[in-house]
């Protein structure tokens, strides 16, 4: 398995150098920049497996970089961990609402950031390597294009398959209809938001089994999540 690639966007030279050293020593391939505009170009040229993104950077702000990465089909699924000195709760919420997967307030321990990145990589690595993804009693094999639940093969349409795979790559995370639309159909899609609900119903029906719970959770006023437990 190839080493994971990280894009580190941090304008503090000392911190950037320290983090690059620590992650390189752990086997990651690291590219660094202090500039938001360059970060977007680097992500477009070679899509990273994960982005570590400072809020306050040169050029385009970190929050806008996060927003643009989420808009692009090629980077819409890339996990983003934001770093910031901001401590206010509304700033943390704004970062997460923009699409960040995690949030770390400065000052922080590099060991904590390493641990958080490792946790994210353990979650997404099977999908990156083409290995089977298992969440609860559901197993998805992206190579064989096969889905099983409790050992029984399921029949899913192509859209329901992509929707399930998208969910299983980020178990327990709540996605809005817009995020699901961008992630499964693509940012240039003309599909209406209500179409997401139709395919959610089809997915639920396809994976439904007597005596087993519905892993697709509706989160009122927010969207949907795939329950790992």
Coordinates of C-alpha atoms in Angstrom, one line a residue:
X1 CA 0.0 0.0 0.0
X2 CA 1.4 3.4 -0.9
X3 CA 1.9 6.0 1.8
X4 CA -0.8 8.6 2.3
X5 CA -0.3 12.1 1.0
X6 CA -1.0 15.1 3.1
X7 CA -1.4 18.7 2.1
X8 CA -0.3 21.0 5.0
X9 CA -1.4 24.6 4.7
X10 CA 0.2 26.5 7.5
X11 CA 1.7 30.0 7.5
X12 CA 3.7 29.7 10.7
X13 CA 7.2 28.5 9.4
X14 CA 8.3 26.9 12.6
X15 CA 5.1 25.0 13.1
X16 CA 4.9 24.0 9.4
X17 CA 8.5 22.6 9.6
X18 CA 7.8 20.7 12.8
X19 CA 4.6 19.1 11.5
X20 CA 6.2 18.3 8.1
X21 CA 9.1 16.5 10.0
X22 CA 6.7 14.6 12.3
X23 CA 4.4 13.4 9.5
X24 CA 7.3 12.5 7.2
X25 CA 8.8 10.5 10.0
X26 CA 5.5 8.6 10.3
X27 CA 5.6 7.7 6.6
X28 CA 3.3 10.3 5.1
X29 CA 4.1 12.2 1.9
X30 CA 3.8 15.8 2.8
X31 CA 3.5 18.9 0.6
X32 CA 3.4 22.3 2.3
X33 CA 2.3 25.8 1.5
X34 CA 1.5 29.0 3.5
X35 CA -0.7 30.4 0.8
X36 CA -4.4 29.6 0.2
X37 CA -4.3 30.1 -3.5
X38 CA -1.3 27.8 -3.9
X39 CA -3.1 25.2 -1.7
X40 CA -6.0 25.1 -4.2
X41 CA -3.6 24.7 -7.1
X42 CA -1.7 21.9 -5.3
X43 CA -4.9 20.1 -4.4
X44 CA -6.0 20.3 -8.1
X45 CA -2.7 19.1 -9.5
X46 CA -2.4 16.1 -7.2
X47 CA -5.4 15.4 -5.0
X48 CA -4.2 14.6 -1.4
X49 CA -5.6 12.0 0.9
X50 CA -6.0 14.5 3.7
X51 CA -5.7 18.3 4.1
X52 CA -4.4 20.0 7.3
X53 CA -5.6 23.6 6.9
X54 CA -4.9 26.7 9.0
X55 CA -7.7 29.2 9.3
X56 CA -5.5 32.3 9.0
X57 CA -3.2 32.0 6.0
X58 CA -1.9 34.2 3.2
X59 CA -4.0 34.8 0.1
X60 CA -7.4 33.0 0.1
X61 CA -8.5 32.3 3.7
X62 CA -8.5 28.9 5.2
X63 CA -12.3 28.9 5.5
X64 CA -12.7 29.8 1.8
X65 CA -10.1 27.1 0.8
X66 CA -12.2 24.6 2.7
X67 CA -15.4 25.8 1.0
X68 CA -13.8 25.6 -2.5
X69 CA -12.3 22.1 -1.9
X70 CA -15.8 20.9 -0.9
X71 CA -17.3 22.4 -4.1
X72 CA -14.9 20.6 -6.5
X73 CA -15.8 17.0 -7.4
X74 CA -12.2 15.8 -7.2
X75 CA -11.7 17.0 -3.6
X76 CA -15.2 16.9 -2.2
X77 CA -14.5 13.8 -0.2
X78 CA -11.0 14.7 1.0
X79 CA -10.9 14.9 4.8
X80 CA -10.0 18.4 6.1
X81 CA -8.7 19.1 9.6
X82 CA -8.6 22.8 10.4
X83 CA -6.1 24.5 12.7
X84 CA -6.8 27.8 14.3
X85 CA -6.2 30.1 17.2
X86 CA -9.8 31.0 17.3
X87 CA -11.6 29.6 20.3
X88 CA -15.1 31.0 20.0
X89 CA -17.8 28.3 19.6
X90 CA -19.4 30.0 16.6
X91 CA -16.0 30.0 14.8
X92 CA -15.7 26.2 15.4
X93 CA -19.2 25.7 14.1
X94 CA -18.6 27.8 11.1
X95 CA -15.5 25.7 10.2
X96 CA -17.4 22.5 10.6
X97 CA -20.4 23.8 8.7
X98 CA -18.1 24.8 5.8
X99 CA -17.1 21.2 5.5
X100 CA -14.2 20.6 7.8
X101 CA -14.1 17.1 9.3
X102 CA -12.2 18.0 12.5
X103 CA -11.0 21.1 14.3
X104 CA -8.0 21.7 16.4
X105 CA -7.4 24.9 18.4
X106 CA -3.9 26.3 18.8
X107 CA -1.7 25.7 20.7
X108 CA -2.0 21.9 20.4
X109 CA 0.2 18.9 20.8
X110 CA 1.6 17.5 17.5
X111 CA 0.9 14.1 19.0
X112 CA -2.8 14.9 19.2
X113 CA -2.8 16.0 15.6
X114 CA -1.0 12.9 14.6
X115 CA -3.5 10.8 16.4
X116 CA -6.5 12.6 14.8
X117 CA -4.9 12.2 11.3
X118 CA -4.2 8.5 12.0
X119 CA -7.9 8.0 13.1
X120 CA -9.1 9.6 9.8
X121 CA -6.7 7.6 7.7
X122 CA -7.8 4.3 9.3
X123 CA -11.3 5.1 8.3
X124 CA -10.7 6.1 4.7
X125 CA -7.7 3.9 3.8
X126 CA -9.7 0.8 2.8
X127 CA -11.5 2.8 0.2
X128 CA -8.3 4.4 -1.1
X129 CA -6.6 1.0 -1.4
X130 CA -9.6 -0.6 -3.1
X131 CA -10.1 -2.9 -0.1
X132 CA -13.5 -3.9 1.2
X133 CA -15.2 -1.5 3.6
X134 CA -17.0 -2.9 6.6
X135 CA -19.4 -0.8 8.7
X136 CA -21.5 -2.7 11.2
X137 CA -23.0 -5.8 9.5
X138 CA -22.6 -4.4 5.9
X139 CA -19.6 -5.1 3.7
X140 CA -18.8 -3.3 0.5
X141 CA -16.2 -4.7 -1.9
X142 CA -15.3 -1.8 -4.4
X143 CA -13.3 -4.2 -6.6
X144 CA -16.0 -6.9 -7.0
X145 CA -18.7 -4.2 -6.9
X146 CA -20.5 -6.3 -4.4
X147 CA -22.4 -5.5 -1.2
X148 CA -23.3 -8.0 1.6
X149 CA -25.3 -7.6 4.8
X150 CA -25.0 -10.3 7.5
X151 CA -23.4 -12.5 4.8
X152 CA -26.2 -12.2 2.3
X153 CA -25.5 -10.4 -1.0
X154 CA -27.6 -7.4 -1.7
X155 CA -28.8 -6.0 -5.1
X156 CA -28.3 -2.3 -5.4
X157 CA -28.8 0.1 -8.3
X158 CA -25.7 2.1 -9.4
X159 CA -26.8 5.3 -7.7
X160 CA -27.7 3.5 -4.5
X161 CA -24.3 1.7 -4.6
X162 CA -22.4 5.1 -4.9
X163 CA -24.6 6.5 -2.2
X164 CA -23.9 3.6 0.2
X165 CA -20.1 3.8 -0.6
X166 CA -20.1 7.5 0.1
X167 CA -21.9 6.9 3.5
X168 CA -19.6 4.0 4.5
X169 CA -16.5 6.0 3.8
X170 CA -17.6 8.4 6.6
X171 CA -19.7 6.5 9.1
X172 CA -21.7 8.5 11.6
X173 CA -21.0 11.8 9.9
X174 CA -24.1 13.8 9.1
X175 CA -24.4 15.0 5.5
X176 CA -26.8 17.6 4.2
X177 CA -28.8 16.9 1.0
X178 CA -26.5 19.3 -0.8
X179 CA -23.4 17.5 0.4
X180 CA -24.8 14.2 -0.7
X181 CA -25.7 15.7 -4.1
X182 CA -22.2 17.0 -4.6
X183 CA -20.5 13.9 -3.4
X184 CA -22.6 11.3 -5.2
X185 CA -23.8 13.1 -8.3
X186 CA -21.1 15.7 -8.7
X187 CA -21.0 19.5 -8.2
X188 CA -22.1 20.2 -11.8
X189 CA -25.3 18.1 -11.5
X190 CA -28.7 19.5 -12.3
X191 CA -30.4 17.0 -10.0
X192 CA -32.9 18.5 -7.5
X193 CA -32.3 18.1 -3.7
X194 CA -35.5 16.1 -3.3
X195 CA -34.0 13.4 -5.6
X196 CA -31.6 12.6 -2.8
X197 CA -34.6 11.6 -0.6
X198 CA -35.9 9.3 -3.4
X199 CA -32.5 7.4 -3.5
X200 CA -32.3 7.3 0.2
X201 CA -35.6 5.5 0.3
X202 CA -34.4 3.1 -2.4
X203 CA -31.2 2.5 -0.5
X204 CA -33.1 1.7 2.7
X205 CA -35.3 -0.7 0.8
X206 CA -32.3 -2.4 -0.8
X207 CA -30.4 -3.0 2.5
X208 CA -33.5 -3.8 4.6
X209 CA -33.4 -7.2 6.3
X210 CA -35.9 -8.7 8.7
X211 CA -34.7 -8.3 12.3
X212 CA -31.9 -5.8 11.5
X213 CA -32.0 -2.1 12.1
X214 CA -32.0 0.6 9.5
X215 CA -28.5 2.0 9.4
X216 CA -29.5 5.2 7.5
X217 CA -30.4 7.8 10.1
X218 CA -32.5 10.8 9.3
X219 CA -31.2 13.9 11.2
X220 CA -34.0 16.4 11.5
X221 CA -33.2 19.8 9.8
X222 CA -29.7 18.5 8.9
X223 CA -29.7 15.6 6.6
X224 CA -28.7 11.9 6.8
X225 CA -26.0 9.8 8.5
X226 CA -24.9 6.2 8.2
X227 CA -25.0 4.6 11.7
X228 CA -21.9 2.5 12.3
X229 CA -23.4 0.7 15.3

